[in-house]
Amino acid sequence: MESTFNIKETLRNFKRRLPMILIMTLLFIVLSGVVSYTLMKPIYQASTQILINQNGSTAEFNTQNIDANIQLISTYNVIIKSPAILSGVIEELKLNETVKTLNEQITVSSTEDSQVVTIDVEDPSMERAVLIANTTASVFKEEIQNLMKVDNVNILAAAEMPVTPEPIKPDPLLNMAIGAVVGFMLGAGLSILLDQLNTTIRTEEDIEEIPGLQVLGIVSPVKDDKKAKKPSVYIQKREMMENVEKDKIQSVSTTKIGGTY
Amino acid sequence: MLKKIKSNRSVPRKLVVRTNSNSVITEQYRTIRSNINFSLPSEDMKTILFTSPSKEEGKSTTSSNMAIVYAESGKRVLLVDADMRRPTLHHTFKMSNRLGLSNLLIKKGRLQDTVKKSGIPGLDLLMCGQIPANPAELLDSEAMDGLMNLMKEKYDLIIFDSPPILAVTDSKILANKCDGTVLVVNTGKTEKENVIKARDALTTAKAFIIGTVLNNYQVSKKDDYYQSYTS
């Protein structure tokens, strides 16, 4: 096996196998499209925003205060996802889920240097996602008073049920794009593999590589324009040969040659 | 695949050179003729063997067409079907295979009676004849040497069509007796390894390898410079 990797040769090979590569690409696009539209369950997302604010008499807006709030928010982020809150949510909504699975559905995030915390809930049902998001916020609002003896959580924007819910997952377009890339790469890889496995003589260079041999010339494949005609002519001929006496064959064959060629 | 093998056995070889003397393929055969002439070390090389590593690579088609092209160039050519395992020449030219090389080798009949006119000026044909049980022994016999000398007297060029070289020993015997050997290779079908084996077999047989012919070579449209000249 030659170890030389010829880019030009590889490109030529790609060009020759372009139909296969294109078919592979299309196949994977269709496949990922079908899978994401039919097999994958849509996941919806609802989000509730809460504002955390140090209220009371010292509610002056100075930098120190806000800094303290922000540190507080990091703590709150953890508290929201703690079993203390989540089990309350499960209890209130009578969910079948465990704290752990609910924990995976909820994402808590806060924009940098702000006091706003966003609770994102992902669920196969839009309705349930809205419900969980809002309940989590309200349970948290109540529980924080017990836990930290402060009342500084306000619900800024409750999650709402949209008229036409748009699932966030799966994204068929993204999946199809990934499918296209994967399909193309598989096709290209396969064509390289097939090329490497093919050890037949294909170009004049293949022969010239063998010492002691030179190429005298090439012969192109003959285009078969009388495909249907030729075999039948031959069959008739053979049948004749069996029946006709041998002296007559000579004359028959000479006329045949003049006639057919 | 099955269909292909079947058709290859029954369909006569295509004599492109005869049917279409202006085609690209005919021109390719003429190029091969010139290249063989340039490659031959001396003028008095009279016997050329066409063989290939494996079966169905185009030996018979190439040798038949080459014989016609040589006849066109004004030579007296004899085309011999030395493939005594699977003769095809009588199919190609649509003739009887009752008398031929095998009869001559067991000393039945004379060369001048056994050869047939091909209908092409300058080209005579020697069929295989009845398929013998011991082709290799027949080809290796003194009768064969005598017959070849007789052929050389009567013709300017004798072209042998032979069995695949890696399958049976016949071709090695013939290659040793002939002045030059042309290896026919089927593009995209012949394994590189087999070509090397065939070359080694020919070298062992002390044959003079003139070169190879790439059969079934799909010329890409870009570098097809013949096309614009002829069509």
Coordinates of C-alpha atoms in Angstrom, one line a residue:
Chain A
M1 CA 0.0 0.0 0.0
E2 CA 1.2 3.4 -0.9
S3 CA 1.4 5.8 2.0
T4 CA 1.3 8.9 -0.1
F5 CA -1.9 10.9 0.3
N6 CA -2.5 12.8 -2.8
I7 CA -4.9 15.8 -2.3
K8 CA -5.6 16.1 -6.0
E9 CA -6.3 12.4 -6.3
T10 CA -8.6 12.6 -3.3
L11 CA -10.5 15.5 -4.8
R12 CA -10.9 13.7 -8.0
N13 CA -12.2 10.8 -6.1
F14 CA -14.7 13.0 -4.3
K15 CA -15.9 14.3 -7.6
R16 CA -16.4 10.8 -8.9
R17 CA -18.3 9.8 -5.8
L18 CA -20.2 13.1 -5.5
P19 CA -23.6 11.4 -6.1
M20 CA -22.9 9.1 -3.2
I21 CA -21.8 11.9 -0.9
L22 CA -24.9 14.0 -1.8
I23 CA -27.2 11.0 -1.2
M24 CA -25.6 10.4 2.2
T25 CA -26.0 14.1 3.1
L26 CA -29.6 14.2 2.0
L27 CA -30.4 10.9 3.7
F28 CA -29.1 12.3 7.0
I29 CA -31.0 15.6 6.6
V30 CA -34.2 13.7 6.0
L31 CA -33.5 11.2 8.8
S32 CA -32.7 13.9 11.4
G33 CA -35.8 15.9 10.2
V34 CA -38.1 12.9 10.6
V35 CA -36.6 12.0 14.0
S36 CA -36.9 15.5 15.4
Y37 CA -40.5 16.0 14.1
T38 CA -42.0 12.7 15.0
L39 CA -39.9 10.7 17.5
M40 CA -38.5 13.4 19.8
K41 CA -41.0 14.9 22.3
P42 CA -41.2 18.7 22.2
I43 CA -39.9 20.4 25.3
Y44 CA -41.4 23.8 26.3
Q45 CA -39.8 26.4 28.4
A46 CA -41.4 28.9 30.8
S47 CA -39.6 31.5 32.8
T48 CA -40.4 33.6 35.8
Q49 CA -38.4 36.6 36.9
I50 CA -38.0 37.6 40.5
L51 CA -36.5 40.6 41.9
I52 CA -34.5 40.4 45.1
N53 CA -34.4 43.6 47.0
Q54 CA -33.2 44.6 50.5
N55 CA -36.3 46.4 51.6
G56 CA -37.1 48.0 54.9
S57 CA -35.7 51.1 56.5
T58 CA -32.2 50.8 55.1
A59 CA -33.4 50.7 51.6
E60 CA -31.0 53.3 50.3
F61 CA -29.5 52.7 46.9
N62 CA -25.8 52.7 47.4
T63 CA -23.2 50.6 45.9
Q64 CA -22.4 48.7 49.0
N65 CA -26.0 47.7 49.4
I66 CA -26.3 46.4 45.9
D67 CA -23.1 44.5 46.2
A68 CA -24.5 42.8 49.3
N69 CA -27.7 42.0 47.4
I70 CA -25.7 40.4 44.6
Q71 CA -23.9 38.2 47.0
L72 CA -27.3 37.3 48.5
I73 CA -28.5 36.4 45.0
S74 CA -25.9 33.7 44.6
T75 CA -27.1 32.2 47.8
Y76 CA -30.7 32.4 46.7
N77 CA -29.9 30.7 43.4
V78 CA -28.8 27.7 45.4
I79 CA -31.7 27.9 47.8
I80 CA -34.3 27.9 44.9
K81 CA -32.9 24.5 43.7
S82 CA -32.7 23.1 47.2
P83 CA -34.9 20.2 48.3
A84 CA -36.5 22.6 50.8
I85 CA -38.2 24.6 48.0
L86 CA -38.6 21.9 45.4
S87 CA -40.4 19.5 47.8
G88 CA -42.7 22.3 48.6
V89 CA -43.4 22.7 44.9
I90 CA -44.0 19.0 44.4
E91 CA -46.4 19.0 47.3
E92 CA -48.3 22.0 46.2
L93 CA -48.7 20.8 42.6
K94 CA -49.0 17.1 43.5
L95 CA -46.4 16.2 41.0
N96 CA -45.2 12.6 40.4
E97 CA -41.6 13.7 40.1
T98 CA -38.8 13.5 42.6
V99 CA -36.7 16.5 43.8
K100 CA -33.9 15.3 41.6
T101 CA -35.8 15.2 38.3
L102 CA -37.4 18.5 39.1
N103 CA -34.0 19.9 39.8
E104 CA -32.9 18.9 36.3
Q105 CA -35.9 20.7 34.8
I106 CA -35.2 24.0 36.5
T107 CA -32.4 26.4 35.7
V108 CA -31.8 29.5 37.8
S109 CA -29.8 32.3 36.4
S110 CA -29.2 35.9 37.1
T111 CA -27.8 38.5 34.9
E112 CA -24.5 39.7 36.0
D113 CA -24.5 42.6 38.4
S114 CA -28.3 42.7 38.6
Q115 CA -30.8 41.8 41.2
V116 CA -33.1 40.0 38.9
V117 CA -33.2 36.2 39.0
T118 CA -34.7 34.2 36.2
I119 CA -36.2 30.7 36.9
D120 CA -36.4 28.7 33.7
V121 CA -38.5 25.5 33.6
E122 CA -38.4 23.0 30.8
D123 CA -41.2 20.5 30.5
P124 CA -42.9 18.5 27.8
S125 CA -46.1 20.4 28.6
M126 CA -46.2 24.2 28.3
E127 CA -49.0 24.4 30.9
R128 CA -47.0 22.4 33.5
A129 CA -43.9 24.4 32.8
V130 CA -45.7 27.7 33.5
L131 CA -47.2 26.2 36.6
I132 CA -43.9 24.9 38.0
A133 CA -42.2 28.2 37.2
N134 CA -44.8 30.2 39.0
T135 CA -45.2 27.9 41.9
T136 CA -41.4 27.7 42.4
A137 CA -41.3 31.5 42.6
S138 CA -44.2 31.8 45.0
V139 CA -43.0 28.9 47.2
F140 CA -39.6 30.5 47.3
K141 CA -41.1 33.9 48.2
E142 CA -42.8 32.3 51.2
E143 CA -40.1 30.0 52.3
I144 CA -37.4 32.7 52.2
Q145 CA -39.3 34.4 55.0
N146 CA -38.9 31.4 57.2
L147 CA -35.4 30.6 56.2
M148 CA -33.8 34.0 56.3
K149 CA -36.3 36.1 58.2
V150 CA -36.5 38.6 55.5
D151 CA -39.1 39.5 53.0
N152 CA -37.2 40.9 50.1
V153 CA -38.4 38.8 47.2
N154 CA -40.9 40.1 44.7
I155 CA -42.2 38.4 41.7
L156 CA -41.3 40.6 38.8
A157 CA -42.8 38.8 35.9
A158 CA -44.8 35.6 36.3
A159 CA -44.6 33.0 33.6
E160 CA -47.5 33.2 31.2
M161 CA -49.1 30.6 29.0
P162 CA -48.6 31.7 25.4
V163 CA -51.5 31.3 22.9
T164 CA -49.3 29.2 20.6
P165 CA -46.5 27.5 22.6
E166 CA -43.3 27.1 20.7
P167 CA -41.1 24.2 21.9
I168 CA -37.5 25.2 22.6
K169 CA -36.4 21.6 21.9
P170 CA -36.0 19.9 19.5
D171 CA -34.8 22.4 17.0
P172 CA -35.5 20.6 13.7
L173 CA -33.5 23.0 11.7
L174 CA -30.4 22.7 13.9
N175 CA -30.8 18.9 13.9
M176 CA -31.0 18.9 10.2
A177 CA -27.9 21.1 9.8
I178 CA -26.0 18.7 12.1
G179 CA -27.4 15.8 10.1
A180 CA -26.1 17.4 6.9
V181 CA -22.6 17.8 8.3
V182 CA -22.6 14.3 9.7
G183 CA -23.9 12.9 6.4
F184 CA -21.4 14.8 4.3
M185 CA -18.5 13.7 6.5
L186 CA -19.7 10.1 6.4
G187 CA -20.0 10.2 2.7
A188 CA -16.6 11.7 2.2
G189 CA -15.1 9.2 4.7
L190 CA -16.7 6.3 2.9
S191 CA -15.5 7.5 -0.5
I192 CA -11.9 7.6 0.9
L193 CA -12.3 4.2 2.4
L194 CA -13.7 2.7 -0.8
D195 CA -10.9 4.3 -2.7
Q196 CA -8.3 2.8 -0.4
L197 CA -9.9 -0.6 -0.6
N198 CA -9.9 -0.5 -4.4
T199 CA -6.6 -1.9 -5.4
T200 CA -7.4 -2.3 -9.1
I201 CA -5.6 -0.6 -11.9
R202 CA -7.4 2.6 -12.7
T203 CA -5.0 5.0 -14.2
E204 CA -2.0 4.9 -16.5
E205 CA 0.1 6.0 -13.5
D206 CA -0.9 2.8 -11.6
I207 CA 0.8 0.8 -14.3
E208 CA 3.7 3.0 -14.7
E209 CA 4.4 2.5 -11.0
I210 CA 5.1 -1.1 -11.7
P211 CA 8.7 -1.5 -12.8
G212 CA 9.2 -3.1 -16.2
L213 CA 5.8 -2.2 -17.6
Q214 CA 4.9 0.7 -19.9
V215 CA 1.6 1.7 -21.2
L216 CA 1.2 1.2 -24.9
G217 CA -2.2 2.8 -25.1
I218 CA -5.7 2.9 -23.8
V219 CA -8.9 1.6 -25.2
S220 CA -12.2 3.2 -24.3
P221 CA -15.2 1.1 -23.5
V222 CA -17.2 0.2 -26.5
K223 CA -20.6 1.8 -26.5
D224 CA -23.1 -1.0 -27.2
D225 CA -25.5 0.3 -29.8
K226 CA -26.7 -3.0 -31.1
K227 CA -27.2 -4.6 -27.8
A228 CA -30.3 -6.4 -28.5
K229 CA -29.4 -7.5 -32.0
K230 CA -26.1 -9.2 -31.6
P231 CA -26.9 -12.1 -29.3
S232 CA -29.9 -13.1 -31.4
V233 CA -27.8 -13.1 -34.6
Y234 CA -25.4 -15.4 -32.8
I235 CA -28.0 -17.8 -31.5
Q236 CA -29.5 -18.2 -35.0
K237 CA -26.0 -18.9 -36.3
R238 CA -25.4 -21.6 -33.7
E239 CA -28.6 -23.3 -34.4
M240 CA -27.7 -23.3 -38.0
M241 CA -24.3 -24.9 -37.3
E242 CA -25.8 -27.8 -35.7
N243 CA -28.2 -28.7 -38.5
V244 CA -26.4 -27.6 -41.6
E245 CA -23.7 -29.8 -43.1
K246 CA -20.2 -28.6 -42.7
D247 CA -19.4 -27.7 -46.4
K248 CA -22.3 -25.3 -46.4
I249 CA -21.2 -23.6 -43.2
Q250 CA -18.2 -22.1 -45.1
S251 CA -20.4 -20.4 -47.6
V252 CA -22.9 -19.3 -45.0
S253 CA -20.3 -17.7 -42.8
T254 CA -18.6 -15.8 -45.6
T255 CA -21.9 -14.3 -46.7
K256 CA -22.7 -13.5 -43.1
I257 CA -19.5 -11.6 -42.7
G258 CA -20.2 -9.5 -45.8
G259 CA -23.7 -9.0 -44.6
T260 CA -23.2 -8.0 -41.0
Y261 CA -20.1 -6.0 -41.0
Chain B
M1 CA -22.6 -9.3 -12.4
L2 CA -24.0 -12.6 -13.4
K3 CA -25.6 -11.1 -16.4
K4 CA -22.3 -9.7 -17.4
I5 CA -20.5 -13.0 -17.3
K6 CA -23.2 -14.7 -19.2
S7 CA -23.2 -12.1 -22.0
N8 CA -19.4 -12.2 -22.2
R9 CA -19.5 -15.9 -23.0
S10 CA -22.0 -15.8 -25.8
V11 CA -21.8 -12.3 -27.3
P12 CA -19.1 -12.1 -30.0
R13 CA -16.2 -9.7 -29.4
K14 CA -16.7 -6.3 -30.9
L15 CA -14.7 -5.5 -33.9
V16 CA -14.9 -1.7 -33.5
V17 CA -12.1 -1.2 -36.0
R18 CA -14.1 -3.0 -38.6
T19 CA -17.5 -1.5 -38.0
N20 CA -16.4 2.0 -37.4
S21 CA -13.0 2.9 -38.9
N22 CA -13.2 6.5 -37.9
S23 CA -14.2 6.1 -34.2
V24 CA -12.1 7.2 -31.3
I25 CA -11.5 3.7 -30.3
T26 CA -10.1 2.8 -33.7
E27 CA -7.7 5.7 -33.3
Q28 CA -6.7 4.3 -30.0
Y29 CA -5.9 0.9 -31.5
R30 CA -3.8 2.7 -34.1
T31 CA -2.0 4.5 -31.4
I32 CA -1.2 1.2 -29.7
R33 CA 0.0 -0.1 -33.1
S34 CA 2.4 2.8 -33.4
N35 CA 3.6 2.4 -29.9
I36 CA 4.2 -1.3 -30.3
N37 CA 6.2 -0.5 -33.5
F38 CA 8.3 2.0 -31.6
S39 CA 8.9 -0.3 -28.7
L40 CA 10.1 -3.3 -30.7
P41 CA 13.9 -3.5 -30.7
S42 CA 14.2 -4.9 -34.2
E43 CA 12.3 -5.0 -37.4
D44 CA 12.1 -8.8 -37.7
M45 CA 9.9 -9.3 -34.7
K46 CA 7.1 -11.2 -36.1
T47 CA 5.1 -12.9 -33.3
I48 CA 3.2 -10.9 -30.7
L49 CA 1.3 -12.5 -27.9
F50 CA -1.7 -10.9 -26.2
T51 CA -2.5 -12.1 -22.7
S52 CA -3.8 -10.7 -19.5
P53 CA -3.5 -11.6 -15.8
S54 CA -7.1 -12.9 -15.4
K55 CA -10.0 -13.9 -17.6
E56 CA -12.3 -11.5 -19.3
E57 CA -10.0 -8.5 -19.4
G58 CA -10.1 -8.0 -23.2
K59 CA -7.4 -10.2 -24.7
S60 CA -9.6 -11.4 -27.6
T61 CA -11.1 -8.1 -28.3
T62 CA -7.8 -6.3 -28.3
S63 CA -5.9 -8.9 -30.3
S64 CA -8.7 -9.1 -32.9
N65 CA -8.9 -5.3 -33.3
M66 CA -5.1 -5.0 -33.3
A67 CA -4.9 -7.7 -36.0
I68 CA -7.3 -5.6 -38.2
V69 CA -5.4 -2.4 -37.5
Y70 CA -2.1 -4.1 -38.5
A71 CA -3.7 -5.5 -41.6
E72 CA -4.8 -2.0 -42.5
S73 CA -1.2 -0.9 -42.4
G74 CA -0.4 -3.2 -45.2
K75 CA 1.0 -6.2 -43.4
R76 CA 0.1 -9.7 -44.0
V77 CA -1.3 -10.7 -40.6
L78 CA -2.3 -14.0 -39.2
L79 CA -4.5 -14.0 -36.1
V80 CA -4.2 -17.2 -34.1
D81 CA -6.6 -18.3 -31.4
A82 CA -4.2 -20.0 -29.0
D83 CA -6.7 -20.0 -26.2
M84 CA -7.4 -23.7 -26.3
R85 CA -9.4 -23.6 -23.1
R86 CA -12.0 -21.1 -24.2
P87 CA -11.6 -20.2 -27.8
T88 CA -13.5 -17.2 -29.0
L89 CA -12.1 -16.2 -32.3
H90 CA -14.7 -18.2 -34.2
H91 CA -17.4 -16.3 -32.3
T92 CA -15.8 -12.9 -33.1
F93 CA -15.6 -13.6 -36.8
K94 CA -18.7 -15.8 -36.9
M95 CA -17.0 -18.8 -38.3
S96 CA -16.8 -22.6 -37.7
N97 CA -14.3 -23.8 -35.2
R98 CA -14.0 -27.3 -36.7
L99 CA -10.5 -27.0 -38.0
G100 CA -7.8 -25.0 -36.4
L101 CA -4.6 -24.8 -34.4
S102 CA -5.2 -28.0 -32.5
N103 CA -5.5 -30.0 -35.7
L104 CA -2.3 -28.6 -37.0
L105 CA -0.4 -29.4 -33.8
I106 CA -1.4 -33.1 -34.0
K107 CA -0.2 -32.9 -37.6
K108 CA -3.6 -33.1 -39.3
G109 CA -3.9 -30.9 -42.2
R110 CA -1.7 -28.1 -43.6
L111 CA -1.5 -24.5 -42.5
Q112 CA -2.6 -23.1 -45.9
D113 CA -5.7 -25.3 -45.8
T114 CA -6.6 -24.5 -42.2
V115 CA -6.3 -20.7 -42.2
K116 CA -9.4 -18.8 -43.2
K117 CA -9.8 -15.6 -45.0
S118 CA -11.3 -13.0 -42.7
G119 CA -12.8 -10.9 -45.4
I120 CA -10.4 -8.1 -44.4
P121 CA -7.6 -7.6 -46.9
G122 CA -4.3 -8.9 -45.4
L123 CA -5.8 -10.7 -42.4
D124 CA -6.0 -14.4 -42.2
L125 CA -7.4 -16.3 -39.2
L126 CA -6.4 -19.5 -37.5
M127 CA -9.2 -20.8 -35.3
C128 CA -8.5 -22.9 -32.2
G129 CA -10.0 -26.1 -33.6
Q130 CA -11.4 -28.8 -31.5
I131 CA -10.5 -28.2 -27.8
P132 CA -7.7 -30.7 -26.9
A133 CA -7.2 -32.3 -23.6
N134 CA -3.6 -31.2 -23.2
P135 CA -3.2 -27.7 -24.6
A136 CA -0.1 -26.9 -22.7
E137 CA 1.7 -30.0 -24.0
L138 CA 0.6 -29.3 -27.5
L139 CA 1.9 -25.7 -27.4
D140 CA 5.2 -26.9 -25.9
S141 CA 5.7 -29.4 -28.7
E142 CA 8.1 -29.4 -31.6
A143 CA 5.1 -29.3 -33.9
M144 CA 4.4 -25.9 -32.5
D145 CA 7.9 -24.6 -33.2
G146 CA 7.7 -26.0 -36.7
L147 CA 4.3 -24.4 -37.2
M148 CA 5.5 -21.0 -36.0
N149 CA 8.4 -21.1 -38.4
L150 CA 6.0 -21.9 -41.2
M151 CA 3.8 -19.0 -40.2
K152 CA 6.8 -16.6 -40.1
E153 CA 7.6 -17.5 -43.6
K154 CA 4.1 -16.8 -44.9
Y155 CA 3.1 -13.8 -42.8
D156 CA 4.7 -10.5 -41.7
L157 CA 3.0 -10.6 -38.3
I158 CA 1.4 -13.4 -36.3
I159 CA -0.8 -12.3 -33.4
F160 CA -1.6 -14.9 -30.7
D161 CA -4.6 -14.6 -28.5
S162 CA -4.0 -16.7 -25.4
P163 CA -5.5 -17.7 -22.1
P164 CA -5.0 -15.7 -18.9
I165 CA -1.5 -16.0 -17.7
L166 CA -2.2 -16.4 -14.0
A167 CA -4.7 -19.2 -14.6
V168 CA -2.9 -21.6 -16.8
T169 CA 0.6 -22.2 -18.0
D170 CA -0.2 -22.0 -21.8
S171 CA 0.5 -18.3 -22.0
K172 CA 4.0 -18.7 -20.4
I173 CA 4.9 -21.3 -23.0
L174 CA 3.7 -19.1 -25.8
A175 CA 5.3 -16.0 -24.3
N176 CA 8.6 -17.8 -24.4
K177 CA 8.2 -18.7 -28.0
C178 CA 6.9 -15.3 -29.2
D179 CA 9.0 -12.3 -29.9
G180 CA 7.0 -10.0 -27.8
T181 CA 4.1 -10.0 -25.3
V182 CA 1.4 -7.4 -24.7
L183 CA -0.4 -7.5 -21.4
V184 CA -4.0 -6.4 -21.5
V185 CA -5.3 -4.9 -18.3
N186 CA -8.9 -4.1 -17.6
T187 CA -9.2 -0.7 -16.0
G188 CA -11.0 -0.8 -12.6
K189 CA -11.1 -4.6 -12.6
T190 CA -7.6 -5.9 -12.7
E191 CA -5.9 -6.0 -9.3
K192 CA -2.5 -4.3 -9.2
E193 CA -1.1 -7.3 -7.5
N194 CA -2.2 -9.5 -10.3
V195 CA -0.4 -7.3 -12.9
I196 CA 2.8 -7.6 -10.9
K197 CA 2.3 -11.4 -10.7
A198 CA 1.7 -11.5 -14.4
R199 CA 4.8 -9.5 -15.1
D200 CA 6.9 -11.8 -12.9
A201 CA 5.4 -14.8 -14.7
L202 CA 6.4 -13.4 -18.0
T203 CA 9.8 -12.5 -16.8
T204 CA 10.3 -16.0 -15.6
A205 CA 9.2 -17.3 -19.0
K206 CA 12.0 -15.1 -20.5
A207 CA 9.4 -13.2 -22.5
F208 CA 9.9 -9.8 -23.9
I209 CA 7.2 -7.6 -22.5
I210 CA 6.4 -4.9 -25.0
G211 CA 4.0 -3.2 -22.6
T212 CA 0.4 -3.0 -21.4
V213 CA -2.9 -2.0 -22.9
L214 CA -5.4 -0.3 -20.6
N215 CA -8.7 -1.7 -21.7
N216 CA -12.1 -0.1 -20.7
Y217 CA -10.4 3.1 -19.8
Q218 CA -12.9 5.9 -19.4
V219 CA -11.3 9.0 -20.8
S220 CA -12.5 12.0 -18.9
K221 CA -14.0 14.7 -21.0
K222 CA -11.4 17.2 -20.0
D223 CA -8.3 15.5 -21.5
D224 CA -10.0 13.8 -24.4
Y225 CA -8.1 15.4 -27.1
Y226 CA -8.8 12.7 -29.7
Q227 CA -12.4 13.5 -29.8
S228 CA -12.2 16.9 -31.4
Y229 CA -9.9 15.5 -34.1
T230 CA -11.9 12.7 -35.4
S231 CA -15.6 13.4 -34.8

